[in-house]
PDB file of C-alpha atoms in Angstrom:
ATOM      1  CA  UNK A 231      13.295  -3.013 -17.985  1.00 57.00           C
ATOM      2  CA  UNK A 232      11.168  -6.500 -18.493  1.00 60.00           C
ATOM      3  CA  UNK A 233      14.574  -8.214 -17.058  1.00 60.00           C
ATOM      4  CA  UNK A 234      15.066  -6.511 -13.658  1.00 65.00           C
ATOM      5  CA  UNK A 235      11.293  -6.513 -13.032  1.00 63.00           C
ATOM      6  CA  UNK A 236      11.864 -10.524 -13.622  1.00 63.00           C
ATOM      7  CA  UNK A 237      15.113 -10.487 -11.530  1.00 65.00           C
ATOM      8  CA  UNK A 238      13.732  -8.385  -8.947  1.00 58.00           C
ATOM      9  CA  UNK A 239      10.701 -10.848  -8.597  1.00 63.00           C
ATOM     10  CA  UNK A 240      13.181 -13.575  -8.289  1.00 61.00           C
ATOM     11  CA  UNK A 241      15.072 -11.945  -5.495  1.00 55.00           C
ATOM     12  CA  UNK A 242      12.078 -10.761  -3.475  1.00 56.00           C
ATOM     13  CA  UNK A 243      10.554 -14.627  -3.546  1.00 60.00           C
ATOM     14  CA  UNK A 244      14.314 -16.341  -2.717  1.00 57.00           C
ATOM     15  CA  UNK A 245      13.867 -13.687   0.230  1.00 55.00           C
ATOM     16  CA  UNK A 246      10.750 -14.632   1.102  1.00 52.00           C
ATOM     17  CA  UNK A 247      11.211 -18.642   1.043  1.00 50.00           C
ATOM     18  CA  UNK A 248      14.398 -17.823   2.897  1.00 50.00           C
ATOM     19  CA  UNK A 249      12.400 -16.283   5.764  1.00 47.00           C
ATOM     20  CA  UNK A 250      10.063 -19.330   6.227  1.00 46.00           C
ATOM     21  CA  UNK A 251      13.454 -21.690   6.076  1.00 45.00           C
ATOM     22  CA  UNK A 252      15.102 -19.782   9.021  1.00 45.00           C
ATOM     23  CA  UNK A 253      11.655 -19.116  11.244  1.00 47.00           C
ATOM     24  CA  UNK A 254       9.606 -22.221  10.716  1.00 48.00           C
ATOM     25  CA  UNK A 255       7.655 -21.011  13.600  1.00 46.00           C
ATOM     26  CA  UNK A 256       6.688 -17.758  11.811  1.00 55.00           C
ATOM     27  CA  UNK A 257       2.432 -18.682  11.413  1.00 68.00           C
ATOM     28  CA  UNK A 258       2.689 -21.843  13.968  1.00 83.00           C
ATOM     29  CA  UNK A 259      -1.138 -22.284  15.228  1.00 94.00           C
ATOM     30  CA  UNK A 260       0.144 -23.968  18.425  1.00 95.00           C
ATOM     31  CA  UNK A 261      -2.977 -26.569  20.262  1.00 94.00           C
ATOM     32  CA  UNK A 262      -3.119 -28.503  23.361  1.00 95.00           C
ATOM     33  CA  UNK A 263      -4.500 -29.369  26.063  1.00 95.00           C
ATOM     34  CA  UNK A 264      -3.273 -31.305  29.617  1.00 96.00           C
ATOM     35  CA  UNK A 265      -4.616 -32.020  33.224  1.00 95.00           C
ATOM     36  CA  UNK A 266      -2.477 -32.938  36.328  1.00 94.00           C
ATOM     37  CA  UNK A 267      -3.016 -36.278  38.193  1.00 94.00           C
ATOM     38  CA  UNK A 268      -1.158 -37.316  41.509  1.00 93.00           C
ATOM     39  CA  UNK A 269       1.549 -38.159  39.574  1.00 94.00           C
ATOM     40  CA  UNK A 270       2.383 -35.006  37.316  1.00 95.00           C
ATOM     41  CA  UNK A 271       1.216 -33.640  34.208  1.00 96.00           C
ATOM     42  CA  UNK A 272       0.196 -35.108  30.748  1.00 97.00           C
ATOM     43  CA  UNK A 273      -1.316 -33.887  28.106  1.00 97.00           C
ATOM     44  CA  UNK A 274      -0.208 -33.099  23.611  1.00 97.00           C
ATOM     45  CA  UNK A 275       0.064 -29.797  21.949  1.00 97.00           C
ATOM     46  CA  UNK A 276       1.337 -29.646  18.423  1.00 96.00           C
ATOM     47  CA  UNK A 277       2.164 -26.728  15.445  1.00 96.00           C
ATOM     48  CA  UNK A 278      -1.779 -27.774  13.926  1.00 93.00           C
ATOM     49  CA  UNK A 279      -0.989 -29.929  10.918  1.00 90.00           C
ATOM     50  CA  UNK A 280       2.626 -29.760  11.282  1.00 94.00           C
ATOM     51  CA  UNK A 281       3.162 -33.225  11.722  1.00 92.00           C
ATOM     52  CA  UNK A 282       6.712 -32.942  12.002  1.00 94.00           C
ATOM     53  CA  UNK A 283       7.425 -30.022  14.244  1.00 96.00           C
ATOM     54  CA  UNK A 284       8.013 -31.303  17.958  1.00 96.00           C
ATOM     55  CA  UNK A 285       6.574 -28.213  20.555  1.00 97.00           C
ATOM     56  CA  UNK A 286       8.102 -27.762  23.823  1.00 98.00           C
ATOM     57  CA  UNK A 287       5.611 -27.231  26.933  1.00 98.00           C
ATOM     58  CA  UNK A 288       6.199 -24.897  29.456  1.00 97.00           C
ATOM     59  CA  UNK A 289       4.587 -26.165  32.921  1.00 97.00           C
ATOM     60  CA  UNK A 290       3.921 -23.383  35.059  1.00 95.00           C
ATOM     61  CA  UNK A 291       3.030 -24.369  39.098  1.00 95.00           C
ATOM     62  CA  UNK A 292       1.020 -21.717  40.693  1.00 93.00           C
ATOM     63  CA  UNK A 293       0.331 -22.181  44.692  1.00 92.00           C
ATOM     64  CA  UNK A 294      -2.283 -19.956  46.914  1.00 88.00           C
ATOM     65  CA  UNK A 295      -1.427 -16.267  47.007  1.00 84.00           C
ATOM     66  CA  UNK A 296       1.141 -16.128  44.649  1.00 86.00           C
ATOM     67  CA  UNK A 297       1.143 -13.959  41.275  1.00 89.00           C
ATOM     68  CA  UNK A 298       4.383 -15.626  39.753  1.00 93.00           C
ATOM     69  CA  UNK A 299       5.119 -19.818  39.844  1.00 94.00           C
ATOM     70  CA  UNK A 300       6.482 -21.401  42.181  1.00 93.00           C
ATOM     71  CA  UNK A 301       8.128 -23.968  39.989  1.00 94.00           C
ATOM     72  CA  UNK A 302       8.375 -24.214  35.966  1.00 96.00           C
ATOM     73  CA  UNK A 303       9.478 -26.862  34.185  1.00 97.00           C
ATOM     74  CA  UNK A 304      10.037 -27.727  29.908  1.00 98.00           C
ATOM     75  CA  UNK A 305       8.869 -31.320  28.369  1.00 98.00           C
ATOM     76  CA  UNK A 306       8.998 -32.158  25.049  1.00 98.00           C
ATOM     77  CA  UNK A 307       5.829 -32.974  23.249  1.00 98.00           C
ATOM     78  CA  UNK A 308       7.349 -36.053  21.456  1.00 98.00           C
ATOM     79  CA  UNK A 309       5.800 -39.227  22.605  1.00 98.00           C
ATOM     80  CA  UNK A 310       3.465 -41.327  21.041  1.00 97.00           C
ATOM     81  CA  UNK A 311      -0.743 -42.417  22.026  1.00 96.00           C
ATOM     82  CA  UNK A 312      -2.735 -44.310  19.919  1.00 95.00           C
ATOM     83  CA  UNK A 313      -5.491 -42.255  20.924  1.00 94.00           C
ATOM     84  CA  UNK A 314      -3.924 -38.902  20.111  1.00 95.00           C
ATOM     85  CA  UNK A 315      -3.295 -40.123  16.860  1.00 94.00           C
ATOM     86  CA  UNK A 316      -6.882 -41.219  16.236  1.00 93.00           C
ATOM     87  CA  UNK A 317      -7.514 -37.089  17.083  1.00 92.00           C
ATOM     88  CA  UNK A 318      -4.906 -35.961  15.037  1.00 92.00           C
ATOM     89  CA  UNK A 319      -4.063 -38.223  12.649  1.00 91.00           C
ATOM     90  CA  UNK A 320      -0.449 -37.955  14.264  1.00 93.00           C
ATOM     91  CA  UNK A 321       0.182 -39.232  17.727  1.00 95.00           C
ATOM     92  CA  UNK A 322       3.284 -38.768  18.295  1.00 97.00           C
ATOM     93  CA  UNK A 323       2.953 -34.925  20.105  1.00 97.00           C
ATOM     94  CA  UNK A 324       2.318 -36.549  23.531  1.00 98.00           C
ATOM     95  CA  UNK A 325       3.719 -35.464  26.432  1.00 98.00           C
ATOM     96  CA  UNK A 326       3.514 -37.062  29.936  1.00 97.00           C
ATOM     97  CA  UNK A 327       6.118 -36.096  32.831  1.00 97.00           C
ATOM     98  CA  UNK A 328       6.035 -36.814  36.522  1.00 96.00           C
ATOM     99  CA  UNK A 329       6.086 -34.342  39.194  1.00 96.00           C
ATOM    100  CA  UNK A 330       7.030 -35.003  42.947  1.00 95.00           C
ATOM    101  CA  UNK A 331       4.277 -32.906  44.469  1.00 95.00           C
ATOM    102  CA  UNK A 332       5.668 -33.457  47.919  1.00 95.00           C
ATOM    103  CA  UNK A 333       8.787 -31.927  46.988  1.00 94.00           C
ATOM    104  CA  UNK A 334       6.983 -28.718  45.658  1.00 91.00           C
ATOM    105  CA  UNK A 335       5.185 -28.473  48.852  1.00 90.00           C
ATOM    106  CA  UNK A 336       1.706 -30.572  47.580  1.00 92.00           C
ATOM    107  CA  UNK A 337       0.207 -30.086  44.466  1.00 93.00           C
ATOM    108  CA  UNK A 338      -0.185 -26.266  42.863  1.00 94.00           C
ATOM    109  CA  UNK A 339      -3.478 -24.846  43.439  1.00 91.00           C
ATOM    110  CA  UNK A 340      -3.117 -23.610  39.636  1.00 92.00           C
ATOM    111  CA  UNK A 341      -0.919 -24.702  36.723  1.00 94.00           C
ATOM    112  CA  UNK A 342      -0.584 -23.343  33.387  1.00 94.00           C
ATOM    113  CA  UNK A 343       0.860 -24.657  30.577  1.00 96.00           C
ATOM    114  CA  UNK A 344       2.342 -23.261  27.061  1.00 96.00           C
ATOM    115  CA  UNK A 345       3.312 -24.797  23.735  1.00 97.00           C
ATOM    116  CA  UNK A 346       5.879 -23.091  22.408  1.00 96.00           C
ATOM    117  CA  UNK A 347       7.672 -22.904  18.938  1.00 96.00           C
ATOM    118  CA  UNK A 348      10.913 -20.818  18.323  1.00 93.00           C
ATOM    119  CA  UNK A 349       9.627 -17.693  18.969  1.00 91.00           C
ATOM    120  CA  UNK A 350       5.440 -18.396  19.095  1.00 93.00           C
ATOM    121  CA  UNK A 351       4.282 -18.841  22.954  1.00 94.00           C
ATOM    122  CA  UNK A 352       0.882 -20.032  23.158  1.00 94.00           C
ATOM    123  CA  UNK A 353      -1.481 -20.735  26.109  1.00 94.00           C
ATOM    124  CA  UNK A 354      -3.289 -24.599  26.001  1.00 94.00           C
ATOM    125  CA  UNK A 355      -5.601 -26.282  27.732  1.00 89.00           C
ATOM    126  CA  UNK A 356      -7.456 -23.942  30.299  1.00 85.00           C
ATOM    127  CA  UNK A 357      -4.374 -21.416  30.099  1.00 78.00           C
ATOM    128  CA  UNK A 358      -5.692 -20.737  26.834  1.00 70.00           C
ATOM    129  CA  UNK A 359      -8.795 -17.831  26.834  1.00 46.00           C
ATOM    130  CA  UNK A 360     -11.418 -20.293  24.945  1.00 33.00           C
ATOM    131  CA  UNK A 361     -10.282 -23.014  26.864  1.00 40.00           C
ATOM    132  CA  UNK A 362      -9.115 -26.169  25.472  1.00 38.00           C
ATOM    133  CA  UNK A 363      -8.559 -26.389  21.811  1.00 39.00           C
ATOM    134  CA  UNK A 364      -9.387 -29.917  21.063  1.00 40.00           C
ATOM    135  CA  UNK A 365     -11.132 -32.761  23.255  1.00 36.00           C
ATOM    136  CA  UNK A 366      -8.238 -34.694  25.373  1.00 41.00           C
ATOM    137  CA  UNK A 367      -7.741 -38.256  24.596  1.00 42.00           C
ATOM    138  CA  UNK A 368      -9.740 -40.636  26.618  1.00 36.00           C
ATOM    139  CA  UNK A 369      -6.362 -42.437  27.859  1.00 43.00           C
ATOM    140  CA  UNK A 370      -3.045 -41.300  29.289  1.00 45.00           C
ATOM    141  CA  UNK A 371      -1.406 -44.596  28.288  1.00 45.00           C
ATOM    142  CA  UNK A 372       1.097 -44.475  25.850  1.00 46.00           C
ATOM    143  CA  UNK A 373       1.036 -47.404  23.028  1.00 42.00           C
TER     144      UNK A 373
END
């Protein structure tokens, strides 16, 4: 009896560490923040003390009267600020893309943005409900 309770033990943790393996994203406590300047978007978001994981952004680009974007877009937040780092301790979840406004019709009276992690969506910055998670960096030069 004392050896299947110790093999059963053994199966149900291999099952368990097997589950974090495949879904790394399973717990992510996704952060961020941006803000939109005449040239597009910038901004960081990051799995919180996952220094490794590298979080896609969804941009969302809302204009007057309309319930669904206009435009959406996907960056990668993967480059590096010496000021995000300073935040962090990790400054390489930076993200800073340019948008042709013109193109889109002038800038979006709204944008939202979300960090997302395999299956974890989350909203940053003022998309999130309690607003921005973290303070932004003071600069959105990259080092």
């Amino acid at each position: 009896m004392k050896m299947r309770r110790k093999t059963l033990r053994t199966l149900l943790m291999a099952a368990a560490a097997s589950l974090l393996i495949c879904f790394p994203a399973f717990g992510a406590e996704l952060e961020g923040s941006f803000k939109a300047t005449d040239n597009g978007v910038y901004g960081w978001a990051w799995n919180k003390g996952q220094f490794n994981d590298v979080v896609t952004v969804e941009l969302q680009f809302f204009y007057e009267n309309q319930n669904s974007p206009k435009e959406t877009m996907k960056v990668k937040a993967s480059q590096y600020n010496k000021d995000l780092e300073s935040q962090l301790g990790d400054g390489w979840h930076w993200f800073d893309t340019s948008v042709d406004w013109s193109s889109m019709g002038g800038k979006p009276s709204k944008i939202k943005a979300y960090a997302i992690l395999g299956d974890t969506k989350t909203g940053i910055g003022s998309t999130a409900s309690e607003g921005s998670s973290k303070a932004e960096p003071a600069s959105s030069q990259n080092a």
